Coordinates of C-alpha atoms in Angstrom, one line a residue:
Chain A
X1 CA 0.0 0.0 0.0
X2 CA 2.8 2.4 0.9
X3 CA 4.2 1.7 -2.6
X4 CA 1.4 3.8 -4.1
X5 CA 2.7 6.9 -2.2
X6 CA 6.2 6.5 -3.6
X7 CA 4.8 5.8 -7.1
X8 CA 2.9 9.0 -7.0
X9 CA 5.9 11.0 -6.1
X10 CA 8.2 9.4 -8.6
X11 CA 5.7 9.9 -11.4
X12 CA 5.4 13.6 -10.7
X13 CA 9.2 14.0 -10.5
X14 CA 10.1 12.1 -13.6
X15 CA 7.4 13.3 -15.9
X16 CA 9.0 15.1 -18.8
X17 CA 6.4 14.6 -21.5
X18 CA 4.3 17.3 -23.2
X19 CA 2.5 20.0 -21.2
X20 CA -0.8 18.2 -21.8
X21 CA 0.3 15.1 -20.0
X22 CA 1.9 17.1 -17.3
X23 CA -1.5 18.7 -16.8
X24 CA -3.0 15.3 -16.7
X25 CA -0.5 14.0 -14.2
X26 CA -0.8 16.8 -11.7
X27 CA -4.4 17.7 -12.3
X28 CA -6.2 14.4 -11.9
X29 CA -5.7 11.9 -9.1
X30 CA -7.1 9.2 -11.5
X31 CA -3.6 8.9 -13.0
X32 CA -2.3 7.9 -9.5
X33 CA -4.4 4.8 -9.4
X34 CA -2.3 1.7 -10.0
X35 CA -3.0 -0.3 -13.1
X36 CA -4.6 -3.0 -11.0
X37 CA -7.2 -0.6 -9.5
X38 CA -7.9 0.8 -12.9
X39 CA -8.4 -2.7 -14.2
X40 CA -10.9 -3.4 -11.4
X41 CA -12.9 -0.4 -12.6
X42 CA -12.6 -1.4 -16.3
X43 CA -13.7 -5.0 -15.7
X44 CA -17.0 -3.7 -14.4
X45 CA -17.7 -1.9 -17.7
X46 CA -19.2 -3.0 -21.0
X47 CA -16.7 -3.2 -23.9
X48 CA -17.7 0.1 -25.5
X49 CA -17.1 2.0 -22.2
X50 CA -13.7 0.4 -21.9
X51 CA -12.8 1.5 -25.3
X52 CA -14.2 5.0 -24.7
X53 CA -11.9 5.2 -21.6
X54 CA -9.0 4.1 -23.8
X55 CA -9.6 7.1 -26.1
X56 CA -9.3 9.7 -23.4
X57 CA -5.5 10.0 -23.5
X58 CA -2.4 8.1 -24.6
X59 CA -1.6 6.7 -21.2
X60 CA -5.1 5.2 -20.8
X61 CA -5.0 3.9 -24.4
X62 CA -1.9 1.9 -23.5
X63 CA -3.6 0.6 -20.3
X64 CA -7.0 -0.2 -21.6
X65 CA -5.6 -2.0 -24.6
X66 CA -3.2 -4.1 -22.7
X67 CA -3.5 -7.9 -23.2
X68 CA -3.4 -8.5 -19.5
X69 CA -6.6 -6.6 -19.2
X70 CA -8.2 -8.3 -22.2
X71 CA -7.4 -11.8 -21.1
X72 CA -9.4 -10.9 -18.0
X73 CA -12.2 -9.5 -20.2
X74 CA -12.2 -12.8 -22.2
X75 CA -12.4 -14.7 -19.0
X76 CA -15.3 -12.5 -17.8
X77 CA -17.3 -12.7 -21.0
X78 CA -16.5 -16.2 -22.3
X79 CA -15.8 -18.1 -19.0
X80 CA -12.5 -19.3 -17.6
X81 CA -12.7 -22.7 -19.3
X82 CA -12.7 -21.2 -22.8
X83 CA -9.7 -19.0 -22.0
X84 CA -7.7 -21.9 -20.4
X85 CA -8.4 -24.1 -23.5
X86 CA -7.2 -21.4 -25.8
X87 CA -4.0 -20.8 -23.8
X88 CA -3.1 -24.5 -23.9
X89 CA -4.1 -25.2 -27.5
X90 CA -2.0 -24.8 -30.6
X91 CA -4.2 -22.0 -31.9
X92 CA -1.8 -19.2 -33.0
X93 CA -3.0 -15.9 -31.8
X94 CA 0.1 -14.7 -30.0
X95 CA -1.9 -14.1 -26.8
X96 CA -3.4 -11.0 -28.5
X97 CA -6.6 -11.2 -26.5
X98 CA -8.0 -7.8 -27.5
X99 CA -7.7 -8.7 -31.2
X100 CA -9.2 -12.2 -30.6
X101 CA -12.2 -10.6 -28.7
X102 CA -12.8 -8.3 -31.6
X103 CA -12.6 -11.1 -34.1
X104 CA -15.1 -13.2 -32.2
X105 CA -17.5 -10.3 -31.8
X106 CA -17.3 -9.5 -35.5
X107 CA -17.7 -13.2 -36.6
X108 CA -18.9 -13.1 -40.2
X109 CA -18.2 -16.5 -41.7
X110 CA -17.6 -20.1 -41.2
X111 CA -15.5 -22.5 -43.2
X112 CA -16.5 -26.2 -43.7
X113 CA -14.1 -29.1 -44.0
X114 CA -14.8 -32.6 -45.1
X115 CA -13.4 -35.2 -42.6
X116 CA -11.0 -37.7 -43.9
X117 CA -10.5 -41.2 -42.6
X118 CA -7.2 -43.1 -42.3
X119 CA -6.4 -45.7 -45.0
X120 CA -7.4 -49.3 -44.4
X121 CA -10.5 -51.3 -43.7
X122 CA -12.3 -49.3 -41.1
X123 CA -16.0 -49.7 -40.4
X124 CA -17.9 -46.4 -40.5
X125 CA -21.3 -45.5 -38.8
X126 CA -24.3 -46.0 -41.1
X127 CA -26.1 -43.0 -42.4
X128 CA -28.7 -41.9 -40.0
X129 CA -30.8 -39.0 -38.5
X130 CA -32.2 -38.0 -35.1
X131 CA -29.2 -39.7 -33.4
X132 CA -27.1 -38.2 -30.7
X133 CA -23.6 -36.7 -31.1
X134 CA -21.6 -35.4 -28.1
X135 CA -18.1 -34.3 -27.3
X136 CA -17.0 -35.8 -23.9
X137 CA -13.7 -36.8 -22.4
X138 CA -11.8 -35.6 -25.5
X139 CA -13.9 -38.0 -27.6
X140 CA -16.8 -37.7 -30.1
X141 CA -19.6 -40.1 -29.2
X142 CA -22.4 -41.1 -31.5
X143 CA -25.4 -43.2 -30.5
X144 CA -28.5 -44.6 -32.1
X145 CA -30.7 -42.8 -34.6
X146 CA -33.1 -43.8 -37.4
X147 CA -31.9 -45.2 -40.7
X148 CA -33.4 -46.3 -44.0
X149 CA -36.7 -48.1 -43.8
X150 CA -37.6 -46.2 -40.6
X151 CA -35.5 -48.7 -38.5
X152 CA -33.8 -47.7 -35.3
X153 CA -30.1 -48.2 -34.5
X154 CA -28.6 -49.1 -31.1
X155 CA -24.9 -48.8 -31.8
X156 CA -22.4 -46.6 -30.0
X157 CA -19.4 -45.1 -31.8
X158 CA -16.4 -43.3 -30.4
X159 CA -13.6 -41.3 -32.0
X160 CA -10.7 -39.8 -30.0
X161 CA -10.3 -36.1 -30.8
X162 CA -7.8 -34.9 -28.2
X163 CA -7.1 -31.3 -27.4
X164 CA -7.0 -29.9 -30.9
X165 CA -9.3 -30.3 -33.8
X166 CA -8.6 -33.1 -36.2
X167 CA -9.5 -33.4 -39.9
X168 CA -8.7 -37.1 -39.8
X169 CA -10.8 -39.3 -37.6
X170 CA -10.9 -42.9 -36.6
X171 CA -14.4 -44.2 -35.6
X172 CA -14.5 -47.2 -33.2
X173 CA -17.7 -49.1 -32.6
X174 CA -17.8 -49.8 -28.8
X175 CA -21.2 -51.1 -27.9
X176 CA -24.4 -52.6 -29.3
X177 CA -27.7 -53.3 -27.6
X178 CA -27.7 -51.1 -24.6
X179 CA -29.4 -48.7 -24.4
X180 CA -32.1 -50.2 -26.6
X181 CA -32.3 -48.9 -30.1
X182 CA -34.1 -45.5 -30.6
X183 CA -34.1 -42.2 -32.4
X184 CA -35.3 -38.8 -31.4
X185 CA -33.6 -39.3 -27.9
X186 CA -31.6 -36.5 -26.3
X187 CA -28.1 -36.8 -25.0
X188 CA -26.1 -34.1 -23.1
X189 CA -22.9 -33.9 -21.2
X190 CA -22.6 -33.3 -17.4
X191 CA -19.0 -33.4 -16.3
X192 CA -17.5 -36.6 -17.7
X193 CA -20.9 -38.3 -18.1
X194 CA -23.3 -38.5 -21.0
X195 CA -26.9 -38.3 -19.9
X196 CA -29.3 -39.9 -22.4
X197 CA -33.1 -39.6 -22.1
X198 CA -36.2 -40.9 -23.9
X199 CA -36.5 -41.4 -27.7
X200 CA -38.8 -43.5 -30.0
X201 CA -38.1 -47.1 -31.2
X202 CA -39.2 -48.5 -34.6
X203 CA -42.3 -50.0 -33.1
X204 CA -43.3 -46.4 -32.3
X205 CA -42.9 -46.9 -28.5
X206 CA -41.9 -43.7 -26.7
X207 CA -39.3 -44.1 -23.8
X208 CA -38.6 -42.2 -20.7
X209 CA -35.6 -44.0 -19.3
X210 CA -32.5 -42.1 -18.4
X211 CA -29.0 -43.6 -19.1
X212 CA -25.5 -42.5 -18.0
X213 CA -22.5 -43.1 -20.3
X214 CA -18.9 -42.9 -19.4
X215 CA -15.8 -43.0 -21.6
X216 CA -12.7 -44.8 -20.5
X217 CA -9.4 -44.9 -22.4
X218 CA -7.2 -47.9 -21.6
X219 CA -3.6 -48.1 -22.8
X220 CA -4.1 -51.6 -24.2
X221 CA -7.8 -52.0 -24.6
X222 CA -8.4 -48.6 -26.4
X223 CA -11.5 -46.7 -25.8
X224 CA -14.6 -48.2 -24.1
X225 CA -17.9 -46.7 -23.2
X226 CA -20.2 -48.1 -20.5
X227 CA -23.9 -47.2 -20.3
X228 CA -25.8 -47.7 -17.1
X229 CA -29.5 -47.2 -16.4
X230 CA -30.0 -44.3 -14.0
X231 CA -32.3 -44.9 -10.9
X232 CA -34.7 -42.0 -10.8
X233 CA -37.3 -43.3 -8.4
X234 CA -41.0 -43.1 -9.2
X235 CA -41.3 -39.7 -10.7
X236 CA -40.3 -39.3 -14.3
X237 CA -41.5 -37.2 -17.3
X238 CA -44.0 -38.8 -19.6
X239 CA -42.3 -40.9 -22.4
X240 CA -41.4 -38.9 -25.5
X241 CA -39.1 -38.5 -28.5
X242 CA -38.0 -35.5 -30.6
X243 CA -37.8 -33.4 -27.4
X244 CA -34.9 -31.2 -26.4
X245 CA -32.4 -31.3 -23.5
X246 CA -29.5 -29.3 -22.3
X247 CA -27.1 -29.4 -19.4
X248 CA -27.3 -26.3 -17.1
X249 CA -24.2 -25.3 -15.2
X250 CA -22.8 -28.8 -15.7
X251 CA -25.1 -29.9 -12.9
X252 CA -28.7 -30.2 -14.0
X253 CA -30.4 -31.5 -17.1
X254 CA -33.4 -29.5 -18.5
X255 CA -35.8 -31.1 -21.0
X256 CA -38.8 -29.6 -22.9
X257 CA -41.6 -30.8 -25.1
X258 CA -41.3 -33.5 -27.7
X259 CA -43.8 -36.0 -29.1
X260 CA -45.4 -38.1 -26.4
X261 CA -47.8 -41.1 -26.2
X262 CA -50.4 -41.1 -29.0
X263 CA -48.3 -38.8 -31.0
X264 CA -49.3 -35.7 -29.0
X265 CA -46.9 -32.8 -28.9
X266 CA -45.9 -31.8 -25.4
X267 CA -45.0 -28.4 -23.9
X268 CA -43.8 -29.4 -20.4
X269 CA -40.4 -28.5 -18.8
X270 CA -38.6 -30.9 -16.5
X271 CA -35.4 -30.7 -14.5
X272 CA -33.2 -33.7 -13.6
X273 CA -30.9 -33.3 -10.6
X274 CA -28.2 -35.9 -10.2
X275 CA -26.8 -37.0 -6.9
X276 CA -23.1 -36.3 -6.1
X277 CA -22.0 -39.8 -6.8
X278 CA -24.1 -39.9 -10.0
X279 CA -26.0 -43.0 -8.9
X280 CA -29.4 -41.4 -8.4
X281 CA -31.5 -38.7 -10.2
X282 CA -34.5 -36.7 -9.2
X283 CA -36.9 -35.3 -11.7
X284 CA -39.2 -32.4 -11.1
X285 CA -41.5 -30.5 -13.4
X286 CA -41.3 -26.7 -13.8
X287 CA -44.6 -25.2 -14.4
X288 CA -44.6 -21.6 -15.5
X289 CA -47.0 -19.3 -17.3
X290 CA -46.4 -18.2 -20.0
X291 CA -44.3 -21.0 -21.4
X292 CA -43.3 -22.0 -24.9
X293 CA -46.1 -23.8 -26.7
X294 CA -46.0 -27.5 -27.3
X295 CA -43.5 -28.5 -30.0
X296 CA -41.0 -31.0 -31.3
X297 CA -37.7 -30.8 -33.3
X298 CA -36.8 -27.6 -31.6
X299 CA -33.5 -26.7 -29.8
X300 CA -32.6 -26.0 -26.2
X301 CA -29.1 -24.7 -25.4
X302 CA -27.4 -23.4 -22.3
X303 CA -25.5 -20.2 -22.9
X304 CA -23.8 -20.1 -19.6
X305 CA -24.8 -18.1 -16.4
X306 CA -27.7 -20.5 -15.8
X307 CA -29.5 -19.3 -18.8
X308 CA -31.0 -21.5 -21.5
X309 CA -32.4 -20.5 -25.0
X310 CA -35.2 -22.4 -26.8
X311 CA -35.8 -21.9 -30.5
X312 CA -38.1 -23.0 -33.3
X313 CA -39.5 -26.5 -33.8
X314 CA -42.9 -27.8 -35.1
X315 CA -46.0 -26.9 -33.1
X316 CA -49.3 -28.7 -32.4
X317 CA -50.9 -27.4 -35.6
X318 CA -47.9 -28.8 -37.6
X319 CA -46.7 -25.2 -38.2
X320 CA -43.0 -24.5 -38.2
X321 CA -42.0 -22.0 -35.5
X322 CA -39.4 -19.2 -35.1
X323 CA -39.9 -18.0 -31.5
X324 CA -37.1 -17.6 -29.1
X325 CA -37.5 -18.1 -25.3
X326 CA -35.1 -17.6 -22.4
X327 CA -35.1 -19.3 -19.0
X328 CA -32.8 -18.3 -16.1
X329 CA -32.5 -21.3 -13.9
X330 CA -30.8 -19.3 -11.1
X331 CA -33.8 -17.2 -10.3
X332 CA -36.0 -17.9 -7.3
X333 CA -39.1 -18.0 -9.3
X334 CA -38.5 -19.7 -12.7
X335 CA -40.2 -18.2 -15.7
X336 CA -39.8 -18.6 -19.4
X337 CA -39.5 -15.2 -21.1
X338 CA -40.2 -14.8 -24.8
X339 CA -37.9 -12.6 -26.8
X340 CA -40.3 -11.1 -29.3
X341 CA -38.8 -9.8 -32.6
X342 CA -40.2 -8.7 -35.9
X343 CA -39.1 -11.2 -38.6
X344 CA -39.5 -8.8 -41.6
X345 CA -36.9 -6.4 -40.0
X346 CA -34.1 -9.0 -40.1
X347 CA -32.2 -9.3 -43.4
X348 CA -33.0 -12.8 -44.7
X349 CA -35.2 -13.3 -41.7
X350 CA -37.9 -15.1 -43.8
X351 CA -35.7 -18.2 -43.6
X352 CA -35.5 -18.3 -39.8
X353 CA -38.5 -20.5 -38.9
X354 CA -37.2 -24.1 -38.8
X355 CA -37.5 -27.6 -37.3
X356 CA -34.8 -30.2 -37.0
X357 CA -32.0 -27.7 -36.9
X358 CA -29.0 -27.7 -34.5
X359 CA -28.2 -24.8 -32.1
X360 CA -24.7 -25.1 -30.6
X361 CA -22.9 -22.8 -28.1
X362 CA -19.7 -21.4 -29.8
X363 CA -16.8 -19.4 -28.4
X364 CA -18.1 -16.0 -27.4
X365 CA -21.3 -17.2 -25.7
X366 CA -23.5 -17.2 -28.8
X367 CA -25.5 -19.9 -30.6
X368 CA -24.6 -21.2 -34.0
X369 CA -27.9 -22.3 -35.7
X370 CA -27.5 -24.6 -38.7
X371 CA -29.8 -26.4 -41.1
X372 CA -33.3 -27.8 -40.4
X373 CA -36.3 -27.7 -42.6
X374 CA -39.2 -25.2 -43.3
X375 CA -42.9 -25.7 -43.4
X376 CA -42.6 -27.0 -47.0
X377 CA -40.0 -29.6 -45.8
X378 CA -37.3 -27.8 -47.8
X379 CA -34.0 -28.5 -46.1
X380 CA -31.7 -25.7 -45.3
X381 CA -27.9 -25.2 -45.4
X382 CA -27.6 -21.7 -43.8
X383 CA -25.7 -20.7 -40.7
X384 CA -27.0 -18.1 -38.3
X385 CA -25.6 -16.7 -35.1
X386 CA -28.2 -16.0 -32.4
X387 CA -26.9 -13.5 -29.8
X388 CA -29.2 -13.2 -26.8
X389 CA -26.8 -11.0 -24.8
X390 CA -27.5 -8.2 -27.4
X391 CA -30.9 -7.8 -25.7
X392 CA -30.7 -5.2 -23.0
X393 CA -31.8 -6.7 -19.6
X394 CA -34.7 -4.3 -19.6
X395 CA -36.5 -6.3 -22.2
X396 CA -36.5 -9.4 -20.1
X397 CA -40.0 -8.1 -19.7
X398 CA -41.9 -9.2 -22.8
X399 CA -41.6 -6.4 -25.3
X400 CA -41.1 -6.4 -29.0
X401 CA -37.7 -5.6 -30.4
X402 CA -38.0 -3.2 -33.3
X403 CA -34.8 -1.3 -33.2
X404 CA -32.9 -2.4 -36.3
X405 CA -29.6 -2.0 -34.5
X406 CA -30.5 -4.4 -31.7
X407 CA -32.0 -6.9 -34.2
X408 CA -28.8 -6.7 -36.3
X409 CA -26.9 -7.9 -33.2
X410 CA -29.5 -10.6 -32.3
X411 CA -29.7 -12.5 -35.6
X412 CA -26.8 -12.6 -38.0
X413 CA -26.5 -14.8 -41.1
X414 CA -23.0 -16.0 -41.6
X415 CA -21.2 -16.6 -45.0
X416 CA -20.0 -20.1 -45.5
X417 CA -16.8 -21.0 -47.4
X418 CA -14.9 -24.2 -48.2
X419 CA -16.6 -27.5 -48.6
X420 CA -20.4 -27.2 -49.3
X421 CA -22.3 -29.9 -47.4
X422 CA -25.8 -30.9 -48.5
X423 CA -28.8 -29.1 -47.0
X424 CA -30.0 -31.2 -44.1
X425 CA -32.4 -31.5 -41.1
X426 CA -32.4 -33.8 -38.0
X427 CA -28.6 -33.9 -38.1
X428 CA -26.6 -33.4 -34.9
X429 CA -23.8 -31.0 -34.1
X430 CA -21.5 -30.5 -31.2
X431 CA -18.6 -28.2 -30.4
X432 CA -15.1 -29.2 -29.3
X433 CA -13.2 -27.9 -26.3
X434 CA -12.3 -24.6 -27.8
X435 CA -15.8 -23.6 -29.1
X436 CA -14.2 -22.7 -32.4
X437 CA -15.0 -26.0 -34.2
X438 CA -18.3 -27.8 -34.7
X439 CA -18.6 -31.5 -35.7
X440 CA -21.7 -32.2 -37.7
X441 CA -22.9 -35.8 -38.5
X442 CA -25.8 -37.3 -40.5
X443 CA -29.3 -36.0 -40.9
X444 CA -31.9 -36.2 -43.7
X445 CA -30.7 -34.7 -47.0
X446 CA -32.3 -34.4 -50.4
X447 CA -31.9 -37.1 -53.0
X448 CA -33.2 -40.5 -53.9
X449 CA -31.7 -43.5 -52.3
X450 CA -33.1 -45.9 -54.7
X451 CA -35.5 -45.4 -57.7
X452 CA -38.2 -47.0 -55.5
X453 CA -37.8 -44.4 -52.8
X454 CA -40.5 -41.9 -53.6
X455 CA -40.2 -39.7 -50.6
X456 CA -37.1 -38.0 -51.9
X457 CA -35.4 -38.7 -48.6
X458 CA -31.9 -39.8 -48.0
X459 CA -30.1 -40.4 -44.8
X460 CA -26.7 -38.9 -44.7
X461 CA -23.6 -40.6 -43.2
X462 CA -21.2 -37.7 -43.6
X463 CA -19.1 -36.1 -40.8
X464 CA -17.9 -32.6 -41.5
X465 CA -16.2 -29.9 -39.5
X466 CA -17.4 -26.3 -39.3
X467 CA -14.7 -23.7 -38.4
X468 CA -15.3 -20.2 -37.1
X469 CA -13.3 -18.0 -39.4
X470 CA -11.1 -15.6 -37.4
X471 CA -9.1 -13.2 -39.4
X472 CA -6.2 -12.5 -37.1
Chain B
X1 CA -7.6 -6.6 10.4
X2 CA -9.5 -3.6 9.3
X3 CA -9.2 -1.9 12.6
X4 CA -5.5 -2.7 12.8
X5 CA -4.7 -0.8 9.7
X6 CA -6.9 2.1 10.8
X7 CA -5.0 2.4 14.0
X8 CA -1.7 2.2 12.1
X9 CA -3.0 5.0 9.9
X10 CA -3.6 7.3 12.8
X11 CA -0.2 6.5 14.2
X12 CA 1.5 6.9 10.9
X13 CA 2.8 10.4 10.3
X14 CA 3.9 9.8 6.7
X15 CA 0.5 9.3 5.0
X16 CA 0.5 12.2 2.7
X17 CA -2.1 11.1 0.3
X18 CA -4.8 10.2 2.8
X19 CA -6.1 13.5 4.2
X20 CA -8.3 13.8 7.2
X21 CA -11.3 14.7 5.0
X22 CA -11.0 11.4 3.2
X23 CA -10.6 9.5 6.4
X24 CA -13.9 10.9 7.7
X25 CA -15.7 9.5 4.7
X26 CA -14.0 6.1 4.5
X27 CA -13.9 5.2 8.2
X28 CA -17.6 5.4 8.9
X29 CA -18.2 3.2 5.8
X30 CA -17.9 -0.2 7.6
X31 CA -20.8 0.6 9.9
X32 CA -22.9 2.0 7.2
X33 CA -22.0 -0.9 4.9
X34 CA -23.0 -3.4 7.6
X35 CA -26.3 -1.6 8.3
X36 CA -27.4 -1.4 4.7
X37 CA -25.7 -4.4 3.3
X38 CA -29.0 -6.3 2.9
X39 CA -30.7 -3.4 1.2
X40 CA -29.5 -2.8 -2.3
X41 CA -31.7 0.2 -2.9
X42 CA -30.3 2.1 0.0
X43 CA -26.8 1.4 -1.2
X44 CA -27.8 2.8 -4.6
X45 CA -29.1 5.9 -3.0
X46 CA -25.9 6.3 -0.9
X47 CA -24.0 5.9 -4.2
X48 CA -26.0 8.6 -5.9
X49 CA -25.5 10.9 -2.9
X50 CA -21.8 10.2 -3.0
X51 CA -21.6 11.0 -6.7
X52 CA -23.5 14.3 -6.2
X53 CA -21.5 15.5 -3.2
X54 CA -18.1 14.2 -4.0
X55 CA -16.0 15.4 -7.0
X56 CA -14.6 12.7 -9.2
X57 CA -11.1 13.7 -8.1
X58 CA -12.1 13.0 -4.5
X59 CA -13.6 9.7 -5.5
X60 CA -10.3 8.5 -6.9
X61 CA -8.6 9.7 -3.7
X62 CA -11.2 7.6 -1.8
X63 CA -10.1 4.6 -3.8
X64 CA -6.5 5.2 -2.9
X65 CA -7.4 5.6 0.7
X66 CA -9.5 2.4 0.8
X67 CA -6.7 0.6 -0.9
X68 CA -4.2 1.9 1.7
X69 CA -6.4 0.9 4.5
X70 CA -6.8 -2.5 2.9
X71 CA -10.6 -2.1 3.1
X72 CA -11.8 -4.4 0.4
X73 CA -15.6 -3.6 0.6
X74 CA -15.0 0.1 0.4
X75 CA -12.6 -0.4 -2.5
X76 CA -15.1 -2.5 -4.4
X77 CA -17.9 0.0 -3.6
X78 CA -15.9 3.0 -4.9
X79 CA -14.7 1.2 -8.0
X80 CA -18.3 0.2 -8.8
X81 CA -19.4 3.8 -8.2
X82 CA -16.8 5.1 -10.7
X83 CA -17.7 2.4 -13.2
X84 CA -21.4 3.2 -12.9
X85 CA -20.7 6.9 -13.4
X86 CA -18.8 6.4 -16.7
X87 CA -20.7 3.5 -18.1
X88 CA -22.2 4.1 -21.6
X89 CA -20.9 7.6 -21.6
X90 CA -19.0 9.3 -24.5
X91 CA -15.2 9.8 -24.6
X92 CA -15.6 13.6 -23.8
X93 CA -17.8 12.9 -20.8
X94 CA -15.2 10.4 -19.4
X95 CA -12.4 13.0 -20.0
X96 CA -14.4 15.7 -18.2
X97 CA -15.3 13.4 -15.4
X98 CA -11.6 12.7 -14.6
X99 CA -10.2 16.1 -15.6
X100 CA -8.1 14.7 -18.4
X101 CA -6.9 16.3 -21.6
X102 CA -6.4 14.5 -24.9
X103 CA -2.7 14.2 -25.8
X104 CA -3.3 12.5 -29.1
X105 CA -1.9 13.8 -32.3
X106 CA -4.4 15.4 -34.7
X107 CA -6.2 12.6 -36.6
X108 CA -5.1 9.9 -34.2
X109 CA -8.3 10.1 -32.3
X110 CA -10.4 9.7 -35.5
X111 CA -8.3 6.7 -36.3
X112 CA -9.0 5.1 -32.9
X113 CA -12.7 5.9 -33.3
X114 CA -12.7 3.9 -36.6
X115 CA -10.6 1.1 -35.1
X116 CA -13.0 0.7 -32.1
X117 CA -16.2 1.2 -34.1
X118 CA -17.1 -2.5 -33.7
X119 CA -18.0 -2.0 -30.1
X120 CA -19.8 1.3 -30.1
X121 CA -23.5 0.8 -30.0
X122 CA -26.1 2.6 -27.9
X123 CA -23.7 5.0 -26.3
X124 CA -25.4 7.9 -24.5
X125 CA -24.7 11.5 -25.4
X126 CA -23.7 13.6 -22.4

């Protein structure tokens, strides 16, 4: 503490710059604050205020643009995990955190890469849709899904990815039989566990069982995955498929809607809480009013800070939806809040309504929305970024967003370069550690499988990579 | 620990940058803080009062004093007050608030404005 006194005196004594800076030095005590204290103030400010501060004078420009500060800002806005992963990865950004932050905010395009497989006789997963694809314990895990003829699959496939993205992948089939075959199930990651729920089998039976999956890597045995049925007691959500689920704060699983018994679309919200030892789970229903209408094939994604975003899907009247809902799980009284917006005011917004799309959290805390189909069953190949943080907290109350500026930040269509994958719906996507790469597998694409196939449907078996383009 | 440093402060004759005026504002803070800790609204009112009655220069001196006294809650409070005062304000406002003068070359500021344009949205006029 005493050092501040001496710093003050030495600055005043050694200052030999222009008269303007001298004026600044002697006239304002603000310049006597140590960088750490100034950083404490700056870290409480939104980005534009930090940059306004940096434009006041040369000294503060140097301070407010320092990478020490911006690493803390990245930690604050993206979470410590994302920053640690970036630091330990091979990504070349020379620790220029301010530049990286800007590039992520200004994200304009993605680049797609076709995956390659090593030479030799390796079995690959069959083409499928409505399967589950997750990134857990440095591995990509694929389970189940529906394939040609409307049949279900019950196979589990694992591919080791490691700490950096790979364009060459080796799939390994690790299990068959358990859990029972199904499609339209949900599967999320909590810690090192996969949590799988529900789904439909090819007899049309809806399930409501919950399974835990854990990956193990042996030196000699390679990769194995064990699935165990979770004991949830007597209370469980009604059976369903084509519902959505997401993990919240790496502790809870939240599910919504789907198609239940008798083919009825559901609009209920349930939370699963797991015991410390992961041996027992407790389900409870969250009843709020208003709440998102009943639907299937929508998306539910956690954007950090206990907040989840629900988007799109197909409603009870078979209509394809485009509404966005937000739920903050940390609040005392849980309530779904709809973020209303005017579609015509968004450039290209007419293509937003969709079902069977994927919504994945990417670096920077935003959602990457890809694919899906519209009410005419036309499949899509567009990429959109949904930014819910752009909405001022005031409009957590239901209001309609008309300001073109705010809308421009909320929905942004990205350009896509590189490999052009087929338009698809009911595919699955998941991000890797860094949040800069998305793996996409399968789904329904256009094209005839056989001349006899009149529906024009084809199940896809392709795995491709989507990269966020950062021009550093 | 708080009271130790306060005692040390009073005994210390070399504390040139912590005047008596500042001490009378900072010292009563722990009691006030404890009293209104539960009530956010009152804290906000106190903050507004502070901003009205205390010049920005004094505010920064308060930060230095709180730091010297190792009084974390006061330090956090004053930092937050300063942050709230300059949040969403223009560059000129921030300069005036702290009593700074621009020492940029002509044209340099325009350049910076363009460089940082990606973040400026919804900034208040003074």
